Short mmCIF file of C-alpha atoms and ligand atoms in Angstrom, two decimals:
data_model
loop_
_atom_site.label_atom_id
_atom_site.label_comp_id
_atom_site.label_asym_id
_atom_site.label_seq_id
_atom_site.Cartn_x
_atom_site.Cartn_y
_atom_site.Cartn_z
CA MET A 13 -137.82 75.08 50.60
CA LYS A 14 -139.52 74.17 53.90
CA ASN A 15 -139.77 70.50 54.87
CA ILE A 16 -136.60 68.21 53.88
CA LEU A 17 -137.31 64.81 53.19
CA VAL A 18 -133.23 62.64 54.25
CA ILE A 19 -133.04 58.91 52.10
CA GLY A 20 -130.61 57.14 53.85
CA CYS A 21 -130.07 59.27 57.15
CA ALA A 22 -128.11 56.34 58.89
CA GLY A 23 -125.20 56.09 56.97
CA GLN A 24 -121.98 57.50 56.88
CA ILE A 25 -123.28 61.14 55.57
CA GLY A 26 -126.57 60.97 55.99
CA THR A 27 -125.92 61.12 60.15
CA GLU A 28 -124.10 64.19 59.87
CA LEU A 29 -125.88 65.90 56.75
CA THR A 30 -129.21 65.42 58.72
CA MET A 31 -128.15 67.21 62.00
CA GLU A 32 -126.52 69.57 59.67
CA LEU A 33 -130.26 70.20 57.58
CA ARG A 34 -131.43 70.38 60.42
CA LYS A 35 -129.79 73.03 62.29
CA LEU A 36 -130.56 74.87 59.21
CA TYR A 37 -134.24 74.07 58.61
CA GLY A 38 -135.03 73.47 61.43
CA ASP A 39 -135.19 70.08 63.74
CA GLU A 40 -139.28 69.47 63.02
CA HIS A 41 -138.61 70.15 59.11
CA VAL A 42 -136.26 67.59 58.55
CA ILE A 43 -137.77 64.17 58.04
CA ALA A 44 -134.74 61.57 58.67
CA THR A 45 -135.03 57.83 57.01
CA ASP A 46 -133.89 54.53 56.56
CA LEU A 47 -133.68 51.16 55.78
CA LYS A 48 -131.98 50.18 59.07
CA ASN A 49 -132.34 51.49 62.81
CA ILE A 50 -132.51 55.05 63.12
CA PRO A 51 -129.45 56.09 65.57
CA PRO A 52 -131.26 58.17 68.62
CA VAL A 53 -129.21 60.88 68.03
CA ILE A 54 -131.18 61.55 65.38
CA SER A 55 -135.07 59.79 66.06
CA GLU A 56 -134.53 61.86 69.03
CA ARG A 57 -134.48 65.15 67.78
CA GLY A 58 -136.87 64.95 64.88
CA PRO A 59 -139.18 63.77 62.81
CA SER A 60 -137.94 59.90 61.11
CA GLU A 61 -139.83 56.99 59.57
CA HIS A 62 -138.72 53.67 58.63
CA LEU A 63 -138.32 53.43 54.82
CA ASP A 64 -137.38 50.97 51.91
CA ILE A 65 -136.64 53.04 48.99
CA LEU A 66 -137.88 50.41 46.63
CA ASP A 67 -140.80 51.45 48.37
CA LYS A 68 -142.39 53.86 46.44
CA GLU A 69 -146.24 54.35 47.83
CA LYS A 70 -144.67 54.73 51.57
CA LEU A 71 -142.17 57.41 49.68
CA LYS A 72 -145.17 58.92 47.99
CA GLN A 73 -146.98 58.88 51.84
CA ILE A 74 -144.40 60.28 53.65
CA VAL A 75 -143.63 63.19 51.17
CA ASN A 76 -147.40 64.40 51.35
CA LYS A 77 -147.95 63.68 55.15
CA TYR A 78 -144.73 65.80 55.54
CA SER A 79 -145.24 68.13 52.69
CA ILE A 80 -142.04 67.67 51.40
CA ASP A 81 -140.52 70.46 48.71
CA GLY A 82 -137.04 68.92 49.13
CA ILE A 83 -135.18 65.75 48.94
CA VAL A 84 -131.91 64.52 49.85
CA ASN A 85 -131.20 61.01 48.86
CA LEU A 86 -128.49 59.28 50.13
CA ALA A 87 -129.38 55.47 50.21
CA ALA A 88 -127.35 53.83 48.05
CA ILE A 89 -124.95 50.16 47.93
CA LEU A 90 -121.61 51.60 47.73
CA SER A 91 -118.61 50.23 45.33
CA ALA A 92 -116.81 47.24 47.48
CA VAL A 93 -120.47 45.91 48.54
CA GLY A 94 -121.96 46.42 45.30
CA GLU A 95 -119.08 44.39 43.57
CA GLU A 96 -120.15 41.44 45.72
CA HIS A 97 -123.95 42.23 45.08
CA PRO A 98 -124.08 43.86 41.46
CA MET A 99 -127.79 43.00 41.34
CA LEU A 100 -128.25 44.52 44.96
CA ALA A 101 -126.43 47.61 43.83
CA TRP A 102 -128.72 48.65 40.20
CA ASN A 103 -131.47 48.03 42.21
CA VAL A 104 -131.21 50.25 45.15
CA ASN A 105 -129.36 52.70 43.40
CA MET A 106 -131.59 53.06 39.80
CA ASN A 107 -134.63 51.51 40.76
CA GLY A 108 -134.79 53.66 44.05
CA LEU A 109 -133.44 56.39 42.35
CA ILE A 110 -136.07 56.74 39.79
CA ASN A 111 -138.73 56.45 42.58
CA VAL A 112 -137.14 59.34 44.24
CA LEU A 113 -137.60 60.88 40.68
CA GLU A 114 -140.94 60.05 40.00
CA VAL A 115 -142.75 60.82 43.61
CA ALA A 116 -140.60 64.13 43.12
CA ARG A 117 -142.42 64.69 40.00
CA GLU A 118 -145.94 63.43 40.33
CA GLN A 119 -145.78 65.61 44.22
CA LYS A 120 -144.22 68.27 42.36
CA VAL A 121 -141.29 68.64 45.35
CA LYS A 122 -138.92 71.76 44.91
CA ARG A 123 -135.47 70.08 44.49
CA VAL A 124 -133.77 66.74 44.62
CA LEU A 125 -130.36 66.52 45.55
CA THR A 126 -128.44 62.80 44.67
CA PRO A 127 -124.66 62.26 44.85
CA SER A 128 -122.81 60.87 42.64
CA SER A 129 -118.97 60.07 42.85
CA ILE A 130 -115.26 59.54 41.35
CA ALA A 131 -116.52 56.34 41.12
CA ALA A 132 -118.40 57.52 37.69
CA PHE A 133 -114.92 57.43 36.24
CA GLY A 134 -113.19 54.88 34.69
CA PRO A 135 -109.59 53.50 33.32
CA GLU A 136 -110.17 55.63 30.03
CA THR A 137 -110.70 59.03 31.91
CA PRO A 138 -107.76 61.32 32.50
CA ILE A 139 -105.89 60.60 35.92
CA ASP A 140 -104.89 63.61 36.70
CA ASN A 141 -106.74 66.63 37.28
CA THR A 142 -110.05 64.78 35.89
CA PRO A 143 -111.92 67.48 33.73
CA GLN A 144 -115.84 68.14 34.53
CA GLU A 145 -116.43 67.12 31.22
CA THR A 146 -114.38 63.58 30.43
CA VAL A 147 -114.83 60.00 29.56
CA LEU A 148 -117.20 58.29 31.80
CA ARG A 149 -116.72 54.55 31.66
CA PRO A 150 -116.78 52.94 35.07
CA LYS A 151 -115.49 49.44 35.45
CA THR A 152 -117.81 48.61 38.75
CA MET A 153 -121.67 48.38 38.77
CA TYR A 154 -121.29 51.05 41.32
CA GLY A 155 -119.95 53.60 39.06
CA ILE A 156 -122.29 52.17 36.44
CA THR A 157 -125.28 53.44 38.56
CA LYS A 158 -123.21 56.28 39.78
CA VAL A 159 -123.47 57.93 35.64
CA ALA A 160 -126.69 56.63 34.84
CA GLY A 161 -128.15 58.74 38.06
CA GLU A 162 -126.36 61.29 36.61
CA LEU A 163 -127.80 61.21 33.09
CA LEU A 164 -131.21 60.28 34.59
CA GLY A 165 -130.86 64.04 37.19
CA ASP A 166 -129.95 65.67 33.73
CA TYR A 167 -133.08 64.26 31.94
CA TYR A 168 -135.55 65.34 34.66
CA VAL A 169 -134.06 68.76 34.40
CA ALA A 170 -134.58 68.95 30.53
CA LYS A 171 -137.63 67.07 30.35
CA TYR A 172 -139.86 68.26 32.97
CA GLY A 173 -137.99 71.72 34.30
CA MET A 174 -137.46 70.09 37.32
CA ASP A 175 -134.50 71.09 40.00
CA ILE A 176 -132.21 68.32 40.31
CA ARG A 177 -128.72 68.67 41.48
CA GLY A 178 -125.77 66.30 42.32
CA LEU A 179 -122.29 66.21 43.04
CA ARG A 180 -119.32 63.79 42.57
CA TYR A 181 -117.86 62.91 46.16
CA PRO A 182 -114.56 61.95 46.29
CA GLY A 183 -113.78 59.38 49.02
CA ILE A 184 -115.26 61.03 52.55
CA ILE A 185 -113.03 60.76 55.91
CA SER A 186 -115.15 61.10 58.67
CA HIS A 187 -115.40 60.24 62.86
CA GLU A 188 -118.64 60.02 63.56
CA ALA A 189 -120.65 56.93 61.34
CA MET A 190 -118.42 54.35 59.80
CA PRO A 191 -118.32 54.13 56.45
CA GLY A 192 -120.54 51.84 54.49
CA GLY A 193 -118.86 49.17 52.41
CA GLY A 194 -116.51 51.58 50.01
CA THR A 195 -112.96 51.05 48.71
CA THR A 196 -112.39 53.95 50.37
CA ASP A 197 -113.16 53.17 53.87
CA TYR A 198 -109.03 52.13 54.71
CA ALA A 199 -108.75 56.11 54.84
CA VAL A 200 -111.25 56.07 57.67
CA GLU A 201 -110.09 52.53 59.22
CA ILE A 202 -106.31 53.92 59.50
CA TYR A 203 -106.80 56.27 61.96
CA TYR A 204 -109.14 53.82 64.24
CA GLU A 205 -106.44 51.23 64.14
CA ALA A 206 -103.68 53.50 64.45
CA ILE A 207 -105.03 54.57 68.17
CA LYS A 208 -106.64 51.25 68.53
CA LYS A 209 -103.38 49.21 67.93
CA GLY A 210 -100.71 51.59 66.96
CA LYS A 211 -100.56 49.45 63.20
CA TYR A 212 -103.00 48.95 60.15
CA THR A 213 -103.05 46.78 56.86
CA SER A 214 -103.99 48.34 54.20
CA PHE A 215 -106.04 47.06 51.35
CA VAL A 216 -104.64 48.99 49.02
CA SER A 217 -100.76 49.71 48.00
CA ALA A 218 -98.49 52.23 49.68
CA ASP A 219 -99.04 54.50 46.36
CA THR A 220 -102.53 54.29 45.95
CA MET A 221 -103.34 58.07 45.70
CA LEU A 222 -107.70 59.25 45.47
CA PRO A 223 -109.17 62.09 46.18
CA MET A 224 -110.36 62.57 49.28
CA MET A 225 -112.33 65.03 51.77
CA TYR A 226 -112.62 65.91 55.11
CA MET A 227 -116.53 65.47 56.31
CA PRO A 228 -116.84 69.17 57.04
CA ASP A 229 -115.93 70.25 53.96
CA CYS A 230 -118.76 67.59 52.46
CA LEU A 231 -121.23 68.77 54.56
CA ARG A 232 -120.36 72.42 53.47
CA ALA A 233 -120.30 71.44 49.65
CA THR A 234 -123.92 69.67 49.64
CA ILE A 235 -125.40 72.37 51.59
CA GLN A 236 -124.14 75.21 49.55
CA LEU A 237 -125.03 73.11 46.51
CA PHE A 238 -128.11 72.70 47.99
CA THR A 239 -129.27 75.95 48.83
CA ALA A 240 -127.42 77.50 45.41
CA ASP A 241 -129.48 79.86 43.36
CA LYS A 242 -130.50 77.84 40.32
CA ALA A 243 -130.01 80.81 37.88
CA GLN A 244 -126.35 80.14 38.85
CA LEU A 245 -126.13 76.40 37.75
CA LYS A 246 -125.15 75.72 34.08
CA HIS A 247 -124.59 72.11 35.33
CA HIS A 248 -126.94 69.77 37.61
CA ALA A 249 -126.38 66.54 38.78
CA ASP A 250 -122.71 66.11 38.03
CA PHE A 251 -120.30 68.26 39.39
CA ASN A 252 -116.89 66.97 40.04
CA LEU A 253 -115.82 68.17 43.70
CA ALA A 254 -112.27 67.92 45.64
CA ALA A 255 -110.47 68.84 48.74
CA MET A 256 -107.43 66.61 48.74
CA SER A 257 -105.58 63.73 46.87
CA PHE A 258 -103.11 61.56 48.87
CA THR A 259 -101.44 58.15 48.66
CA VAL A 260 -101.74 55.74 51.39
CA LYS A 261 -97.96 56.17 52.32
CA GLU A 262 -98.89 60.31 53.01
CA MET A 263 -101.57 59.24 55.40
CA ALA A 264 -99.45 56.88 57.18
CA ASP A 265 -96.50 59.68 57.29
CA SER A 266 -99.11 62.36 58.28
CA ILE A 267 -100.47 60.33 61.07
CA LYS A 268 -97.07 59.40 62.44
CA LYS A 269 -96.16 63.18 63.15
CA TYR A 270 -98.60 62.57 66.17
CA ILE A 271 -97.90 58.91 66.65
CA PRO A 272 -94.22 58.05 65.80
CA GLU A 273 -94.83 54.92 66.38
CA PHE A 274 -97.72 54.25 64.25
CA GLU A 275 -96.52 50.83 61.48
CA ILE A 276 -98.06 49.67 58.53
CA ASP A 277 -98.18 47.23 56.22
CA TYR A 278 -100.11 46.55 53.05
CA LYS A 279 -102.06 43.72 51.53
CA PRO A 280 -104.17 44.47 48.61
CA ASP A 281 -107.21 42.69 47.91
CA PHE A 282 -110.25 43.19 45.18
CA ARG A 283 -110.59 46.76 46.29
CA GLN A 284 -107.00 47.69 44.42
CA ALA A 285 -108.65 46.81 41.08
CA ILE A 286 -111.51 49.33 42.07
CA ALA A 287 -109.20 51.89 43.56
CA ASP A 288 -106.58 51.71 40.21
CA THR A 289 -109.52 52.63 38.04
CA TRP A 290 -110.21 55.99 40.00
CA PRO A 291 -108.47 58.98 39.43
CA ASN A 292 -105.60 60.96 41.44
CA THR A 293 -106.83 64.43 41.37
CA ILE A 294 -110.25 66.28 40.05
CA ASP A 295 -110.82 69.46 38.06
CA ASP A 296 -113.51 70.82 40.52
CA SER A 297 -113.67 74.69 38.62
CA ALA A 298 -117.09 74.32 37.67
CA ALA A 299 -118.41 73.48 41.51
CA ARG A 300 -115.97 76.66 42.38
CA GLU A 301 -117.42 78.94 39.71
CA GLU A 302 -120.95 78.19 39.48
CA TRP A 303 -121.48 77.74 43.19
CA GLY A 304 -118.49 79.04 45.28
CA TRP A 305 -116.97 75.76 46.55
CA LYS A 306 -113.78 76.23 48.00
CA PRO A 307 -112.26 73.22 50.36
CA GLU A 308 -110.92 73.99 53.85
CA TYR A 309 -109.30 70.83 55.38
CA ASN A 310 -105.62 69.46 54.00
CA LEU A 311 -103.92 66.06 54.93
CA ASP A 312 -102.47 67.28 58.18
CA LYS A 313 -105.61 69.59 59.49
CA MET A 314 -107.69 66.29 58.94
CA THR A 315 -105.23 64.03 60.65
CA GLN A 316 -105.19 66.37 64.07
CA ASP A 317 -108.83 66.28 63.97
CA MET A 318 -109.60 62.94 63.36
CA LEU A 319 -107.39 61.31 65.84
CA LEU A 320 -108.94 63.88 68.63
CA HIS A 321 -112.05 63.01 67.98
CA ILE A 322 -111.65 59.12 67.66
CA LYS A 323 -109.09 59.03 70.91
CA LYS A 324 -112.22 60.53 72.65
CA LYS A 325 -114.75 58.82 71.29
CA LEU A 326 -113.03 55.44 72.31
CA GLU A 327 -112.33 56.74 75.61
CA THR A 328 -116.05 57.63 76.17
CA VAL A 329 -116.42 53.90 75.07
CA GLU A 330 -114.33 52.28 77.34
CA ALA A 331 -115.49 54.44 80.15
P1 LIG B 429 -123.70 54.19 53.61
O1 LIG B 429 -123.49 53.18 52.66
O2 LIG B 429 -122.80 55.06 54.67
O3 LIG B 429 -125.22 54.95 53.80
C1 LIG B 429 -126.27 54.50 52.94
C2 LIG B 429 -127.55 54.20 53.47
O4 LIG B 429 -128.20 53.84 52.85
C3 LIG B 429 -127.51 53.31 54.76
O5 LIG B 429 -127.82 53.86 56.14
C4 LIG B 429 -128.28 52.14 54.20
O6 LIG B 429 -128.94 51.79 55.60
C5 LIG B 429 -129.62 52.81 53.73
N1 LIG B 429 -129.84 52.24 52.67
C6 LIG B 429 -129.62 51.27 51.96
N2 LIG B 429 -130.52 50.76 51.21
C7 LIG B 429 -131.59 51.35 51.22
C8 LIG B 429 -133.20 50.99 51.01
N3 LIG B 429 -133.12 49.90 49.94
N4 LIG B 429 -133.76 51.75 51.67
C9 LIG B 429 -133.61 53.24 51.99
N5 LIG B 429 -132.24 53.48 53.04
C10 LIG B 429 -131.22 52.41 52.16
O7 LIG B 429 -123.30 55.57 52.34
P2 LIG B 429 -122.83 57.60 52.54
O8 LIG B 429 -121.29 57.07 52.52
O9 LIG B 429 -123.57 57.80 53.43
O10 LIG B 429 -123.13 57.60 51.19
C11 LIG B 429 -124.36 58.00 50.80
C12 LIG B 429 -124.10 58.74 49.00
O11 LIG B 429 -123.08 59.59 49.07
C13 LIG B 429 -124.12 57.94 48.26
O12 LIG B 429 -124.95 58.06 46.95
C14 LIG B 429 -123.02 57.18 48.02
O13 LIG B 429 -122.83 56.71 46.65
C15 LIG B 429 -122.45 58.83 47.86
N6 LIG B 429 -120.70 59.21 47.90
C16 LIG B 429 -120.48 58.56 48.94
C17 LIG B 429 -119.09 58.27 49.22
C18 LIG B 429 -118.06 58.12 50.63
O14 LIG B 429 -116.84 58.21 50.52
N7 LIG B 429 -118.77 58.12 51.45
C19 LIG B 429 -118.06 58.62 48.28
C20 LIG B 429 -118.81 58.95 46.99
C21 LIG B 429 -120.23 59.15 46.90
N1 LIG B 430 -116.40 55.83 48.94
C1 LIG B 430 -116.79 55.68 47.88
C2 LIG B 430 -116.65 54.10 47.56
O1 LIG B 430 -115.31 53.97 47.97
C3 LIG B 430 -117.10 56.50 46.81
O2 LIG B 430 -117.69 56.57 46.03
O3 LIG B 430 -117.17 53.27 47.29
#
C-alpha cells in the first residue's frame, strides 16, 4: 500500500494514529479527513480534507484524487453519546461503514481497517477471559453497530475477496486528544482531575472492572494488524485485543502511588449500566497467534507516563 486515507482523524485515536501512519508511509501519503476541524499538527504536516463519511460521492472523489489503496476508518459515534442519540450512532456507524466498504469495492482499494470494540459483547457473554468466538448480544446501539460492522467486514471478505480488518479495542487511555463520548472516558478524565484538582468523582462504581489499553499499545496493535501478512490471518474484522484490566479503585490506588493526597468518590450515572454489560478480561490469543500481538504497558507504567505528560501539557497551557 502507498496512499492511506484516514477517516475520523481528529478523534482520540485518529489524532495519534494519523501521525504514526505518516511515520510509516510518509507525510504526503497519509490523507487525513474528518467532519470536524482537523488539528493543525495534522493539517500542517500533510494532505487533509473535510469529509462527512455519509457523503459517498465526496469519499469516492478523495479516494480517486489521492489514488488511495488503504483506508483506516475511525469515524464513529461512541457508546455514551450513542445511547443519547441512537439514530445518529446507527447512521454514522452503519451507513458510514457501508459507504467505506462500497467505495473500497468499487475503486479496488487493497485494504480497509475498521475497529470494533469490547462493546460488541453483552451481558450473556462470558465475563472473564472472554473468548474470541462467543455470544455477541450487546445492549447498546453502539454495540449493535459494532457487531454488525464485524459481520459486514467478514461478508465483504467472503463475498468479494476483499481485505477488511478489524479489532475489538478495549477502552483506550491517552493524553493527546480527549476521548469522544464513551463509557470508558472516566479512565482518562481521572488523570486530568488528579493533576488539576487532586480529586475525581467517578461516574462508574469503585469495583467496575473493564479491559483497557494505553495508546502506545493501541497504535502498535493497529499498525501491526494493518500491515500483517494477509496469508497469516484466519480472522478478519473481529480480533479480540487486550492489554490490562483493572477496577476504578485500582486506578485510584495506582495514582495515589504518585499523588498520595489524591481522593476519589463515586456517583454512578447511566454509563454504569453500559459498563456492567462489558467483560472484565479478554482472551486475545487469536491476535497473538495470527499477527504477533503482545502488549507492553501495565497499570503503573501507564499511570506514571500519563501523569508526566498531562502535567507537562497543563503547564504549557498555563505558561
Ligand atoms: P472519537 O469519538 O474520539 O473520534 C471519532 C472521530 O470521528 C471524531 O473526530 C469525529 O469528528 C469523527 N466523525 C464523527 N462523525 C463523522 C462523520 N459523519 N464523518 C466523518 N467523521 C466523523 O473516537 P475514537 O476513540 O478515536 O474511536 C475511533 C474508533 O475506535 C471508533 O470506531 C471507535 O468505535 C473505536 N473504539 C474506540 C475506543 C476508545 O476507547 N477510544 C474503544 C473501542 C473502540
Ligand atoms: N471506549 C469505548 C466506549 O466507551 C469502547 O468502545 O464507548
